[in-house]
Each structure stands twice: as structure tokens, then as C-alpha cells.
Coordinates of C-alpha atoms in Angstrom, one line a residue:
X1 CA 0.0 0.0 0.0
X2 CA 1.3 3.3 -1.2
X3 CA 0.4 4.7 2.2
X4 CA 2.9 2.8 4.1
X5 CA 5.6 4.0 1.9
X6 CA 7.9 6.6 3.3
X7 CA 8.0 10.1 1.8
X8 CA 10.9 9.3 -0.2
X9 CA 10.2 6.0 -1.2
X10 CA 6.9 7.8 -2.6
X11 CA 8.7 10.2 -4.1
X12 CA 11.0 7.7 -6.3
X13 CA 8.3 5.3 -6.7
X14 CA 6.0 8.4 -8.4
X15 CA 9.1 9.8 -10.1
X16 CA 9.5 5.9 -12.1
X17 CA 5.6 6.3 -13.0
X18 CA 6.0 10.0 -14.6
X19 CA 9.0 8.6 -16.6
X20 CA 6.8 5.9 -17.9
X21 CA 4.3 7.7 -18.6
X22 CA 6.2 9.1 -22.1
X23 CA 5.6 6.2 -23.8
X24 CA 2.9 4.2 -25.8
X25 CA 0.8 2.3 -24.2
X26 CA 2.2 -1.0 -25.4
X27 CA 5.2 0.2 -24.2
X28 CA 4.6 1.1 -20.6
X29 CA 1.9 -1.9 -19.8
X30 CA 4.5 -3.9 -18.6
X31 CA 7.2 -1.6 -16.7
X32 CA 3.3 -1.0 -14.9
X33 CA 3.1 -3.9 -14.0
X34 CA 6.3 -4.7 -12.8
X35 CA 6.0 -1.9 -10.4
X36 CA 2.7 -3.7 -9.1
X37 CA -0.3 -1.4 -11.5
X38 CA -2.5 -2.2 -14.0
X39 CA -2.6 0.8 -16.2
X40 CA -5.7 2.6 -18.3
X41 CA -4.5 4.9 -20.8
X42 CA -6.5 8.4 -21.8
X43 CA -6.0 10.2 -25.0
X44 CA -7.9 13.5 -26.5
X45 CA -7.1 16.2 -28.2
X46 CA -3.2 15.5 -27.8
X47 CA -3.8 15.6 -24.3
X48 CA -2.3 12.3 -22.1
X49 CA -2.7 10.9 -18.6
X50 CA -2.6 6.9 -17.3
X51 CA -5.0 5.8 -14.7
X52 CA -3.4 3.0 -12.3
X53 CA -4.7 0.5 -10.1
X54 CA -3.9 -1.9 -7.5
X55 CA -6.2 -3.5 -5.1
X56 CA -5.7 -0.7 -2.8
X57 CA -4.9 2.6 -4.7
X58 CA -5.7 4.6 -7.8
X59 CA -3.1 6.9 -9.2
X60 CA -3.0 9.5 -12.3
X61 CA -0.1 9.9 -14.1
X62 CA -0.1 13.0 -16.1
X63 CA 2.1 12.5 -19.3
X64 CA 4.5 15.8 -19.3
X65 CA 5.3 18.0 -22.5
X66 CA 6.4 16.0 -25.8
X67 CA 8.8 18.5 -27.9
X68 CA 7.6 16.4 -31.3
X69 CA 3.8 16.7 -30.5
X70 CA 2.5 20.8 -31.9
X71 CA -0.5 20.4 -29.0
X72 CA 1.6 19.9 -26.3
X73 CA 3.9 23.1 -27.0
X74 CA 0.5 25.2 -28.0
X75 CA -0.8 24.1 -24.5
X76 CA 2.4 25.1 -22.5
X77 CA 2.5 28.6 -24.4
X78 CA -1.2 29.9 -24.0
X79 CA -0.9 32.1 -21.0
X80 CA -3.9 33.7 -20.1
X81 CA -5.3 33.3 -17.2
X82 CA -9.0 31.8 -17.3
X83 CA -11.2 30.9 -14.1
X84 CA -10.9 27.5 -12.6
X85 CA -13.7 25.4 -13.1
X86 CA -14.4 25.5 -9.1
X87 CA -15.2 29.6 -9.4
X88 CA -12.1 29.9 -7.1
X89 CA -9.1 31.5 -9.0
X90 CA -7.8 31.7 -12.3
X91 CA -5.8 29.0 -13.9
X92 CA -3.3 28.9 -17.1
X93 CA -5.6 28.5 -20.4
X94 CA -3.6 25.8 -21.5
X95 CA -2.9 23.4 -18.7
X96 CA -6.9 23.2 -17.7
X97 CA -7.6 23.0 -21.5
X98 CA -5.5 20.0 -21.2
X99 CA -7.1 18.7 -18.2
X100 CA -11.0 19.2 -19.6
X101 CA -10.2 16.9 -22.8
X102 CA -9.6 13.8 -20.1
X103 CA -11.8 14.8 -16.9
X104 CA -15.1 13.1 -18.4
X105 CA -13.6 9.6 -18.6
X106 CA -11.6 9.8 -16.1
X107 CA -14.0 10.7 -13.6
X108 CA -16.0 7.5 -15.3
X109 CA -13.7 5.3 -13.4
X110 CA -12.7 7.5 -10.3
X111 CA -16.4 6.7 -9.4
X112 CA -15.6 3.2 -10.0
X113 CA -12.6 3.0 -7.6
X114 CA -11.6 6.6 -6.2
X115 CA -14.3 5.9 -3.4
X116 CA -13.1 2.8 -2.1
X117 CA -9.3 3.3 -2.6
X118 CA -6.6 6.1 -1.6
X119 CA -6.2 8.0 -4.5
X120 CA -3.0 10.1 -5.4
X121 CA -1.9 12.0 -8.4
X122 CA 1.7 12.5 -10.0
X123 CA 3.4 14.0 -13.1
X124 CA 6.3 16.0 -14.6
X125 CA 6.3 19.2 -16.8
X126 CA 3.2 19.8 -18.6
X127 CA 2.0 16.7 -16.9
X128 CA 2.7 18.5 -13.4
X129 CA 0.8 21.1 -14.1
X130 CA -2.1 18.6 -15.4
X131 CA -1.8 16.9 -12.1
X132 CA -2.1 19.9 -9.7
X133 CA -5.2 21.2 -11.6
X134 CA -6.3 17.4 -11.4
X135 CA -5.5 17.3 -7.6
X136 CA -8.3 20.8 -7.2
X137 CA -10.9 19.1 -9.4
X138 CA -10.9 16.5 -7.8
X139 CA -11.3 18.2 -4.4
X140 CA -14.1 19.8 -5.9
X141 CA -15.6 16.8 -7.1
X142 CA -15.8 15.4 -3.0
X143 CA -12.5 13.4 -3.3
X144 CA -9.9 13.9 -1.6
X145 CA -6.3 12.6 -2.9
X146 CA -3.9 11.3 -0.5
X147 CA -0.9 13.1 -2.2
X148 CA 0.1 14.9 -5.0
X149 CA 3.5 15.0 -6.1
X150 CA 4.9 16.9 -9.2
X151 CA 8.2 16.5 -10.8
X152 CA 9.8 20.2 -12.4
X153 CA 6.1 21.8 -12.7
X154 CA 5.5 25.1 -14.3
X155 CA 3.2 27.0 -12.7
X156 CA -0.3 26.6 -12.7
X157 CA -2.3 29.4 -11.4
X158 CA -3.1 32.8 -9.4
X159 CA -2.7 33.5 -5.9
X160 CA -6.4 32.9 -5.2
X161 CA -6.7 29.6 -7.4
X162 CA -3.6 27.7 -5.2
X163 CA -4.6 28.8 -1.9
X164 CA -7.4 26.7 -2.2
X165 CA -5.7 23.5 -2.7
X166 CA -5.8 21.7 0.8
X167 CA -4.1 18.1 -0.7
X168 CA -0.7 17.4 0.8
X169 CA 2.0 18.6 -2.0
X170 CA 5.5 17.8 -2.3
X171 CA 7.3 19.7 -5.7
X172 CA 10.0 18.7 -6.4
X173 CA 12.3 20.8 -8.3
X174 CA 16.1 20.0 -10.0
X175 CA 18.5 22.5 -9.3
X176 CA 18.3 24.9 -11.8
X177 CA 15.2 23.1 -13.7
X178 CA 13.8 25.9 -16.0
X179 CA 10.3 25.3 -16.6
X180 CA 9.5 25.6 -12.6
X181 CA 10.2 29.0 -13.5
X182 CA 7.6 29.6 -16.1
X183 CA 4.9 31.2 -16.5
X184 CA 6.7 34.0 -14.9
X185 CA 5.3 35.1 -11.6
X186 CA 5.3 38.5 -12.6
X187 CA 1.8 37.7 -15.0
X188 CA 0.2 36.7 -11.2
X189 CA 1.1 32.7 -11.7
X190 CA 2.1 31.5 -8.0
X191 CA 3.6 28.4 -7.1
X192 CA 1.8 25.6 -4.3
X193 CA 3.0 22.7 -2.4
X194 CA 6.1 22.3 -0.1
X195 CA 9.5 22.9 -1.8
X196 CA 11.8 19.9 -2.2
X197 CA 14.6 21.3 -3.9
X198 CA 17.4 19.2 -5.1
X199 CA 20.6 20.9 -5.0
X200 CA 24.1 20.3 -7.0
X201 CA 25.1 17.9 -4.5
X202 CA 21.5 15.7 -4.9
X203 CA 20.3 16.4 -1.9
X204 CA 17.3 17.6 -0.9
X205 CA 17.7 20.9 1.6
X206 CA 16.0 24.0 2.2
X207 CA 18.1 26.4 1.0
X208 CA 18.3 30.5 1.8
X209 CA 18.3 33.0 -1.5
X210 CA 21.6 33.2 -1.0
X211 CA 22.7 29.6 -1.0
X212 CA 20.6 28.7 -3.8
X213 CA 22.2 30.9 -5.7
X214 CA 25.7 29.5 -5.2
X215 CA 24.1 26.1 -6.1
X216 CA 23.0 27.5 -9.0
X217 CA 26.2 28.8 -10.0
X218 CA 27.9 25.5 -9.6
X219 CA 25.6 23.8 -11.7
X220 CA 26.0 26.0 -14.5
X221 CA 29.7 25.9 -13.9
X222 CA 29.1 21.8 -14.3
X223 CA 27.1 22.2 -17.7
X224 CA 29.5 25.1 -19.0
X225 CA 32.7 23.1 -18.5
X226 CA 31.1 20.2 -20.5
X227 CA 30.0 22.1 -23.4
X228 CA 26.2 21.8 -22.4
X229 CA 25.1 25.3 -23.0
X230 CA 21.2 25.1 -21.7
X231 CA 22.0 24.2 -18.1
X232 CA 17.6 25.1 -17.0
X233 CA 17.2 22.2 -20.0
X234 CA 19.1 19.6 -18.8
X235 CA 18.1 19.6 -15.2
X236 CA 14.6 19.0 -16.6
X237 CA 15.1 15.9 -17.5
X238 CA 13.0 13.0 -16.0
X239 CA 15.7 10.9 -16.2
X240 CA 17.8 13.1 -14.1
X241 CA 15.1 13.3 -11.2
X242 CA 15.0 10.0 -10.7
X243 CA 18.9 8.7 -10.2
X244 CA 19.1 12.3 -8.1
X245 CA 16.4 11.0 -5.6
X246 CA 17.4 6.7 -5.8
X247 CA 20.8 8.4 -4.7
X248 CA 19.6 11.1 -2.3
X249 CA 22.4 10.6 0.5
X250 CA 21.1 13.3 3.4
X251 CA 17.6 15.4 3.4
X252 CA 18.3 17.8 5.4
X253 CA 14.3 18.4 5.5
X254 CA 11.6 17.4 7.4
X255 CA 8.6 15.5 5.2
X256 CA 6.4 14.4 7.9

């Protein structure tokens, strides 16, 4: 049961899911089920999520931006600011666009299972965002997740819209991972959820201004010195969030 699982065994186990999540479905039915899931895939409009199961949870996986797919970078680029579904905030245009092309069938079989088992909802990039807006429709629907936790997640919405969100968040961001920087917060988008940044050295610490900043510095130093220009880009990676947190060494933060 997912709910036994430590914070950081979560966080690794929902880290392997989002990474899966990229591919096809006849791809990812068996690295599912090897991690104990049965998996549902839904597809409209270019928009992606998996619906897991197990005899005691249900989990969304929100499948994150794909460069080669036209809808995905539309949806990551419309920035207005719309109202939530909810009444309660404003949200980014594209990321709830992307959420309303999957929330009919999907809630067809939250109503099956999301009841009777914990529910919980994960993703990266574009998918991250998906997941958080997920997270408050789902509150609004009378569900309440277990926990939501996002891998390098834009943000999603106004001041308003996130303070609203009462489901346990952990975001997790990668050093100098770009896109948790975007939409700027300057056009009103605010962050939510508890901090779990991963510094140079791959742990996870809360860090002053100050000393994020030198962690920054020495992660572009890293990138520069081996010819890897887009240092924002390759802290991004999926790939790179999960050996970071199988090989997280000290915290330094308090989860529970």
C-alpha cells in the first residue's frame, strides 16, 4: 500500500511512474506492471494521462510536455489566465484545456474505484501542471487525494486559485530546472505545495536566497565546463530526477 511508503520512497516510486508515462501504451503496460499497476491509458485532443490501479490505490499519471507533439507546446505557451472550473481562481488556459479533454472519462472510473481506494496524483512538466489542476478538481468533485507529487512543474495558477488547494503537495524541483520557472510570476502565476529542492550535490535541503544561488552557479559551472550550454534544460530531464532521488544521500528536510 502506497500509504505505508515513506516520503521518499513515494517520491521515487511516483518519479518511475511519470518517466513511464512518455511512452505508448504497449510500451509502458509492462514496466506498470512490474511496479505492481494495472494501467488505463487516456487520449484526447493530444492531451495524455494513465490511470493506475492496484487492489488498494488509484493513481493519475499525467504524461508531461512532448517537444515532437504541436499540441503539447500550443498548451504550454497559452498564458492567459481563465477561471478555474471551481469559481475559485484563475488558472493557465492551457494546462486546464488540457485537463478538460480527459476529466469526463476519467471521472468514469474515479467513481468506480476513487471511493473505495486512496487516491493520489503524479506528473512532470506539462503533466505537473495537469496533475495539480487534477489534484483541485478532484477536491471539488468530493474526493480527496492522498498526495500529490509533481516532478519540475511550471506553474499553474493565481494566488487565489492555489490557496485553495488543501491536498498534501511535495514539488520537487532539479537545481536549476527551467520550466518551474515559467509562466513567470510577474503575470500573477504562483507556485503551491512544499518545496523539495534538489541541490548540485543531490540532496534535498531548504536552501536561503543566498545559497541557492551559489548552487546554482555550480551547476552551471558543471554544464559550461562540458560544453552543455542550456543548463535550465538539462536539469529537466526526467531521467535526471529519478537517479538524483534513488541516490539522495542526506535530506536535510523534514517531510512528515
Amino acid at each position: 500500500m502506497i500509504k505505508d511508503l515513506s516520503v521518499e520512497s513515494k517520491s521515487l516510486l511516483f518519479a518511475k511512474l511519470s518517466n513511464i508515462a512518455y511512452l505508448d501504451p504497449a510500451e509502458s503496460n509492462q514496466p506498470f506492471s512490474d511496479l505492481g499497476f494495472y494501467s488505463i491509458f487516456f487520449e484526447n485532443n493530444g492531451s495524455q494521462a494513465y490511470c493506475l490501479t492496484n487492489k488498494d490505490d488509484v493513481i493519475i499519471v499525467c504524461r508531461g510536455t512532448q517537444p515532437t507533439e504541436f499540441k503539447d507546446i500550443v498548451a504550454d505557451i497559452r498564458l492567459k489566465l481563465v477561471p478555474s472550473s471551481s469559481g475559485n481562481g484563475k488558472v493557465h488556459k492551457g494546462f486546464k484545456a488540457s485537463v478538460d479533454n480527459l476529466w469526463e472519462p476519467m471521472t468514469k472510473l474515479l467513481r468506480q474505484y476513487g471511493r473505495k481506494r486512496d487516491v493520489y496524483v503524479t506528473g512532470h512538466s506539462l503533466g505537473a501542471a495537469m496533475a495539480l489542476y487534477i489534484t483541485q478538481e478532484l477536491e471539488f468533485a468530493g474526493y480527496q487525494p492522498k498526495v500529490l507529487m509533481s516532478f519540475g512543474q511550471p506553474r499553474l495558477g493565481n494566488s487565489d486559485y492555489v490557496a485553495q488547494i488543501k491536498t498534501e503537495h511535495y514539488r520537487f524541483v532539479n537545481c536549476n530546472d527551467m520550466v518551474t520557472h515559467v509562466p513567470p510570476s510577474a503575470l500573477l502565476f504562483k507556485h503551491h505545495g512544499m518545496l523539495c529542492y534538489i541541490n548540485f550535490y543531490g540532496n534535498i535541503r531548504p536552501l536561503s536566497n543566498y545559497q541557492r544561488f551559489k548552487d546554482s552557479l555550480r551547476a552551471r559551472w558543471r554544464c559550461w565546463r562540458k560544453g552543455q550550454l542550456f543548463d535550465g534544460l538539462y536539469d529537466h530531464n526526467m531521467g535526471l530526477y529519478i537517479q538524483k532521488l534513488t541516490n539522495i544521500r542526506d535530506t536535510g528536510q523534514e517531510f512528515d
